[in-house]
Amino acid sequence: MWVSILFAGLAILSLVVIPDDFEYFVSDIPITRKFVSIFFVITATVSFFTQSNKQRKVQDNMRRKPRSTCTDGMKAITIDGYGDDVIRLTSNNPRPENLQDYELLIRVKASSINPIDIRISEGYGSRVFNKIRRGMNYPAGDGKEFPITLGRDCAGIVEAVGDKVKIFKPGQEIWGAIEVARPYGCLAELVVVKEHEISLKPKGLTFEQAASIPYVFLTTWSAIEGCISEKTAKGKRVLVLAGTGGIGTFAIQLFKAWGCYVTTTCSTTGIPLVEKLGADNVIDYRKQEFSEALKNEEKFDFILDTMGPKFYNSCFSVCKRSGRIVSLVSPVMLLTDKHGLVLGGIRIFLKYLQLNLLRRLLGKRLSWGFFSANGRALKYIRKLVDSGKIQPVIEKSYSFEDFKRAFDHIATGHSRGKTIITF
């Protein structure tokens, strides 16, 4: 119901906010104010008639086959509430059993820690995530979602498969990343994953190395999909902000493998690392703001922003006409956390219009990228890893029991690649 109301509100808002003469072309299809309004009306109508039916099917399926019955004794890194210093290593977590049709049980050998894990522990995105969890038939809201097991990606061994799993079998080595809203994450001895979330692990990587790639790759992939690809990338000028982070170190290698000219930003101490990864041009942000350093150079076809709204104007200033900017730091979760799903959704729409309306007249466009699990994409990138074009970049590795030091390291915000937990 709330989704329907949100889209209905956006339909009305589009008629009020978007100018009469607004027109934008997508593959030669004109997108006008009327088109946007009709789109939202249709989406609201379809959502209204399908949402209750979809929820009924999910509940029926859950009644047919319980999600799990459990016995105690599994170790996991969990939270029992939101805030500071809430992350714990617990040893009495239920072991998942009775897999659903397309689920697999994975014995985790290594998992990475990402900044999103810390943000989830602080309550980031809790409204949206709890809405999604309820749609998955997990308890959520008013503290019902706890305990939450952290960890988004892993490498491990298949222990068991659901009745309709066709691609994988017990004993195979896999890597993968699960959806962010899932309350049972990968920082555990065992994790349940969906068949579409994983792929076979690259043969040349250890479990530790393999665990460093899925989340940062799939975050990058979801950002660039539809903007730049292996077929269109050769010779394109690309800017990657924060090149020494987990996403930055991966994105530099991917764009270079595709034949791009890559510029990146980092501090003085990070320059040797990004140059080793193949960056053609490096801006030391401690010495000069990147837009100032690049003002006399050719503009960029694509910009991957990992820093957020503070740098949007600088990104626009160095983006060429018809160029694309994708930011991985969006206001979506913050606005919904603060204002709720409906009012927050309206504010998100207004923010998007504010950022793009005038600049689209110059052919520039900014959008927000969000992680999405994708086993097929992992299968594609496995080929680049096996060929040596993509290398894992691991800064530190910690044991399961030493998790606190690992999270403290990520919290500093100055990583040089990935931080791994081994089991």
XYZ file of C-alpha atoms in Angstrom:
423
model
C 0.000 0.000 0.000
C 2.743 2.484 0.942
C 4.564 1.829 -2.314
C 1.403 2.633 -4.269
C 0.907 5.860 -2.328
C 4.528 6.841 -2.917
C 4.301 6.454 -6.694
C 0.950 8.253 -6.795
C 2.554 11.153 -4.943
C 5.473 11.186 -7.352
C 3.033 11.311 -10.287
C 1.421 14.454 -8.866
C 4.783 15.951 -7.952
C 6.166 15.419 -11.459
C 3.337 17.493 -12.921
C 4.060 20.300 -10.470
C 7.873 20.336 -10.563
C 8.920 19.301 -14.076
C 8.751 22.147 -16.643
C 6.254 21.886 -19.539
C 9.018 21.893 -22.139
C 11.166 19.258 -20.415
C 12.329 16.563 -22.834
C 15.041 13.944 -22.491
C 15.877 11.185 -24.942
C 16.677 7.572 -24.053
C 17.623 5.531 -27.141
C 15.700 8.036 -29.291
C 12.581 7.724 -27.103
C 11.449 11.179 -25.839
C 10.864 11.354 -22.080
C 8.484 14.260 -21.316
C 6.692 15.542 -18.227
C 3.526 13.722 -19.299
C 5.477 10.490 -19.868
C 6.996 10.649 -16.360
C 3.594 11.290 -14.751
C 1.888 8.455 -16.641
C 4.743 6.115 -15.757
C 4.281 6.805 -12.026
C 0.495 6.380 -12.283
C 0.848 3.011 -14.006
C 3.497 1.905 -11.505
C 1.237 2.886 -8.581
C -1.689 0.962 -10.075
C 0.315 -2.179 -10.815
C 1.902 -2.062 -7.356
C -1.497 -1.774 -5.684
C -2.924 -4.852 -7.414
C 0.185 -7.053 -7.222
C 1.693 -6.323 -3.831
C -0.909 -8.114 -1.721
C -0.944 -11.095 -4.079
C 2.847 -11.332 -3.988
C 2.895 -11.241 -0.202
C 0.222 -13.954 -0.095
C 2.333 -16.203 -2.330
C 5.399 -15.686 -0.135
C 3.430 -16.546 2.989
C 1.915 -19.622 1.347
C 5.385 -20.782 0.309
C 6.693 -20.271 3.820
C 3.814 -22.321 5.214
C 4.579 -25.093 2.745
C 8.216 -25.211 3.777
C 9.491 -23.603 7.008
C 12.543 -21.409 6.545
C 14.541 -23.298 9.094
C 14.615 -25.431 12.170
C 17.739 -24.952 14.207
C 20.131 -26.425 16.684
C 22.443 -24.165 18.676
C 26.168 -23.783 18.449
C 27.262 -21.746 15.405
C 29.722 -18.872 15.759
C 28.808 -15.569 14.084
C 29.538 -11.841 14.291
C 26.223 -10.258 15.201
C 24.461 -7.199 16.562
C 21.528 -7.152 19.009
C 20.767 -3.459 18.563
C 21.842 -0.328 16.702
C 24.512 2.056 17.971
C 28.188 2.206 18.887
C 30.094 -0.809 20.195
C 27.263 -3.264 19.476
C 29.184 -5.767 17.341
C 29.762 -9.084 19.100
C 31.203 -12.531 18.405
C 28.539 -14.958 19.591
C 28.744 -18.747 19.714
C 25.144 -19.850 20.309
C 23.639 -18.895 16.955
C 21.191 -21.308 15.292
C 22.562 -23.456 12.489
C 20.379 -23.162 9.378
C 18.613 -26.306 8.220
C 15.730 -27.289 5.888
C 16.795 -25.261 2.863
C 14.221 -23.807 0.521
C 14.175 -24.938 -3.115
C 16.786 -22.520 -4.517
C 18.934 -22.117 -1.416
C 22.384 -23.489 -0.625
C 24.193 -23.952 2.675
C 27.774 -22.661 2.538
C 30.612 -23.470 4.926
C 32.334 -20.078 5.068
C 36.126 -20.109 4.789
C 36.701 -16.354 4.524
C 34.598 -13.190 4.441
C 35.379 -9.510 3.995
C 34.362 -6.553 6.128
C 32.918 -3.573 4.283
C 31.945 -0.096 5.495
C 28.277 -1.051 4.982
C 28.618 -3.550 7.851
C 29.534 -0.778 10.267
C 26.764 1.467 8.937
C 24.169 -1.285 9.358
C 25.295 -1.737 12.967
C 24.648 1.985 13.475
C 21.102 1.752 12.097
C 21.748 3.002 8.568
C 18.880 2.118 6.230
C 16.914 0.326 8.942
C 13.510 1.517 7.661
C 14.110 0.377 4.097
C 15.864 -2.830 5.127
C 13.088 -3.775 7.558
C 10.500 -3.197 4.844
C 12.430 -5.557 2.567
C 12.874 -8.095 5.384
C 9.142 -8.195 6.020
C 8.638 -8.814 2.299
C 11.018 -11.791 2.631
C 8.950 -13.013 5.599
C 11.669 -12.296 8.148
C 10.682 -10.683 11.462
C 11.525 -6.960 11.302
C 10.769 -3.673 13.036
C 10.571 -2.797 16.729
C 13.703 -4.841 17.337
C 12.266 -8.046 15.860
C 15.029 -8.151 13.244
C 17.711 -8.919 15.835
C 20.082 -10.609 16.059
C 21.501 -9.531 12.700
C 24.572 -11.343 11.399
C 26.904 -8.986 9.536
C 28.928 -9.683 6.396
C 27.905 -9.300 2.758
C 30.312 -11.556 0.842
C 32.275 -14.722 1.323
C 34.155 -17.629 -0.199
C 33.505 -21.159 0.964
C 32.380 -24.706 0.252
C 28.878 -25.911 -0.598
C 27.595 -28.191 2.175
C 23.995 -28.759 1.041
C 21.614 -27.624 -1.701
C 17.861 -27.100 -2.034
C 15.678 -29.414 -4.094
C 15.669 -27.205 -7.222
C 19.321 -26.103 -7.252
C 20.780 -27.287 -10.568
C 24.126 -25.555 -11.042
C 25.917 -26.354 -7.782
C 26.546 -29.462 -5.728
C 28.072 -30.228 -2.311
C 31.853 -29.955 -2.156
C 32.233 -27.210 -4.760
C 34.188 -24.051 -3.916
C 32.186 -20.868 -4.444
C 32.309 -17.114 -3.942
C 29.372 -14.753 -3.705
C 27.619 -11.827 -2.076
C 24.148 -11.733 -0.544
C 21.558 -8.962 -0.571
C 22.215 -6.240 2.000
C 18.849 -6.515 3.756
C 19.284 -10.203 4.605
C 19.465 -10.523 8.412
C 21.708 -13.613 8.288
C 25.025 -12.526 6.778
C 28.334 -14.097 5.821
C 30.363 -13.440 8.977
C 29.352 -16.832 10.330
C 30.538 -20.405 10.155
C 27.566 -21.229 7.908
C 25.440 -19.036 5.666
C 22.401 -19.691 3.489
C 22.603 -18.152 0.008
C 20.387 -18.085 -3.072
C 21.536 -19.865 -6.207
C 21.593 -16.599 -8.184
C 23.889 -14.924 -5.632
C 26.986 -17.072 -6.134
C 29.380 -18.450 -8.717
C 32.202 -20.970 -8.733
C 35.343 -19.533 -7.150
C 38.287 -18.609 -9.408
C 40.652 -21.573 -9.393
C 43.783 -19.498 -8.920
C 42.639 -17.716 -5.759
C 42.700 -18.817 -2.143
C 39.485 -18.493 -0.136
C 40.948 -15.412 1.521
C 41.717 -13.760 -1.826
C 38.367 -14.729 -3.324
C 36.431 -13.238 -0.399
C 37.944 -9.817 -1.105
C 36.223 -9.351 -4.468
C 32.454 -10.108 -4.683
C 30.970 -7.142 -2.785
C 33.233 -4.452 -4.255
C 32.904 -5.898 -7.749
C 29.115 -6.141 -7.643
C 28.811 -2.640 -6.189
C 30.963 -1.358 -9.049
C 29.065 -3.478 -11.584
C 25.651 -2.205 -10.505
C 26.956 1.355 -10.773
C 28.417 1.093 -14.266
C 25.846 -1.245 -15.853
C 24.089 0.650 -18.615
C 26.712 3.419 -18.587
C 29.902 1.767 -19.758
C 30.772 -1.804 -20.701
C 33.574 -3.922 -22.078
C 32.271 -3.306 -25.617
C 32.073 0.504 -25.293
C 34.882 1.285 -22.842
C 38.013 1.219 -24.994
C 39.641 4.656 -25.149
C 37.122 6.253 -22.751
C 38.371 8.624 -20.068
C 37.329 7.479 -16.593
C 37.741 9.141 -13.193
C 37.615 7.007 -10.023
C 37.457 8.898 -6.729
C 39.280 7.351 -3.738
C 41.368 4.860 -5.686
C 42.933 3.102 -2.683
C 39.682 1.907 -1.105
C 38.125 -1.488 -1.699
C 35.930 -0.287 -4.569
C 38.595 2.011 -5.979
C 41.303 -0.648 -6.182
C 38.916 -2.956 -8.000
C 37.411 -0.325 -10.328
C 40.827 0.858 -11.519
C 41.751 -2.677 -12.566
C 38.410 -3.302 -14.281
C 38.526 -0.104 -16.335
C 42.134 -0.745 -17.332
C 41.234 -4.289 -18.383
C 38.586 -2.717 -20.617
C 41.073 -0.330 -22.228
C 40.122 2.937 -20.506
C 42.359 5.874 -19.610
C 41.990 5.967 -15.809
C 42.526 8.918 -13.491
C 42.114 8.480 -9.747
C 42.492 10.386 -6.485
C 44.271 9.349 -3.298
C 46.643 10.628 -0.625
C 50.406 10.787 -1.101
C 51.010 7.428 0.578
C 48.512 5.677 -1.711
C 50.097 6.734 -5.006
C 52.416 3.691 -5.380
C 49.472 1.314 -4.935
C 47.172 2.887 -7.559
C 50.049 3.253 -10.019
C 50.812 -0.443 -9.561
C 47.155 -1.202 -10.322
C 47.495 0.654 -13.625
C 46.160 4.185 -13.023
C 47.345 6.500 -15.816
C 46.995 9.724 -13.844
C 46.922 10.204 -10.068
C 45.716 13.307 -8.207
C 47.016 13.759 -4.667
C 43.973 15.221 -2.928
C 46.105 16.430 -0.018
C 47.920 18.812 -2.361
C 45.122 19.937 -4.686
C 41.367 19.487 -5.110
C 40.831 17.217 -8.119
C 38.580 19.567 -10.092
C 41.228 22.279 -9.837
C 44.001 19.871 -10.829
C 42.012 18.693 -13.867
C 40.461 21.971 -15.048
C 42.766 22.268 -18.068
C 42.599 18.602 -19.052
C 40.150 16.803 -21.317
C 36.838 16.080 -19.581
C 35.742 12.594 -18.550
C 33.274 10.209 -20.179
C 32.507 8.437 -16.915
C 33.064 9.288 -13.255
C 32.698 6.816 -10.382
C 32.145 8.747 -7.156
C 32.699 6.964 -3.852
C 32.842 10.141 -1.739
C 29.340 11.624 -1.850
C 27.392 14.893 -2.264
C 30.264 17.124 -1.167
C 31.996 16.314 -4.465
C 29.019 16.366 -6.862
C 29.756 19.865 -8.192
C 33.414 19.017 -8.716
C 32.391 15.888 -10.626
C 30.078 17.879 -12.898
C 32.839 20.394 -13.598
C 35.171 17.731 -15.041
C 32.487 15.651 -16.793
C 32.125 16.109 -20.544
C 28.882 16.676 -22.407
C 27.004 13.374 -22.693
C 29.131 12.101 -19.791
C 27.824 10.049 -16.887
C 28.479 10.337 -13.159
C 27.464 7.525 -10.818
C 27.724 8.078 -7.087
C 27.830 5.181 -4.661
C 27.035 7.535 -1.774
C 23.393 8.523 -2.153
C 20.934 10.329 0.144
C 18.324 7.580 -0.281
C 18.808 5.706 2.998
C 19.514 8.828 5.045
C 16.337 10.554 3.824
C 14.124 7.526 4.391
C 15.643 6.951 7.832
C 14.896 10.582 8.736
C 11.552 11.189 7.022
C 10.031 7.743 6.451
C 9.347 5.852 3.250
C 6.718 8.186 1.741
C 8.017 11.653 2.637
C 11.589 10.422 2.250
C 10.753 9.088 -1.218
C 9.386 12.464 -2.265
C 12.489 14.230 -0.974
C 14.691 11.767 -2.862
C 12.797 12.522 -6.080
C 13.172 16.275 -5.530
C 16.876 15.864 -4.803
C 17.340 13.921 -8.016
C 15.552 16.612 -10.029
C 17.628 19.327 -8.350
C 20.859 17.587 -9.288
C 19.955 16.748 -12.867
C 17.393 19.058 -14.491
C 19.653 21.953 -15.428
C 22.742 19.857 -16.056
C 20.913 17.539 -18.443
C 20.582 20.533 -20.734
C 24.379 20.257 -20.987
C 24.113 16.508 -21.581
C 25.504 15.549 -18.167
C 23.761 13.114 -15.878
C 24.276 11.989 -12.282
C 22.695 8.833 -10.886
C 23.105 6.732 -7.765
C 24.447 3.191 -7.765
C 23.422 0.442 -5.344
C 24.827 -2.994 -4.686
C 22.885 -5.920 -6.125
C 23.692 -9.634 -5.835
C 24.475 -11.132 -9.248
C 25.959 -14.587 -9.751
C 26.122 -14.166 -13.543
C 28.300 -11.077 -13.155
C 30.587 -13.014 -10.801
C 30.904 -15.686 -13.476
C 31.984 -12.993 -15.959
C 34.573 -11.413 -13.659
C 35.956 -14.845 -12.763
C 37.361 -15.016 -16.298
C 39.252 -11.725 -15.818
C 40.576 -12.944 -12.474
C 41.699 -16.281 -13.912
C 43.457 -14.451 -16.771
C 45.360 -12.251 -14.294
C 43.748 -8.973 -15.377
C 42.108 -8.529 -11.955
C 44.136 -9.083 -8.791
C 42.793 -9.167 -5.211
C 44.041 -6.277 -3.088
C 44.114 -7.266 0.580
C 45.480 -4.891 3.181
C 44.906 -6.886 6.367
C 43.611 -10.290 7.361
C 42.277 -11.227 10.804
C 41.093 -14.374 12.521
C 37.443 -14.814 13.464
C 38.245 -14.193 17.117
C 40.175 -10.997 16.303
C 37.120 -9.382 14.678
C 37.188 -6.256 16.869
C 40.544 -5.134 15.503
C 39.279 -5.731 11.980
C 36.221 -3.528 12.479
C 38.300 -0.844 14.216
C 40.572 -0.777 11.185
C 37.662 -0.332 8.751
C 36.209 2.404 10.960
C 39.290 4.594 10.403
C 38.167 5.127 6.793
C 41.680 4.922 5.374
C 41.856 1.394 3.999
C 44.259 0.304 1.275
C 42.214 -2.469 -0.316
C 40.174 -5.043 1.593
C 40.068 -6.342 5.162
C 39.406 -10.081 5.503
C 38.149 -12.376 8.279
C 39.326 -15.980 8.022
C 37.576 -18.974 9.601
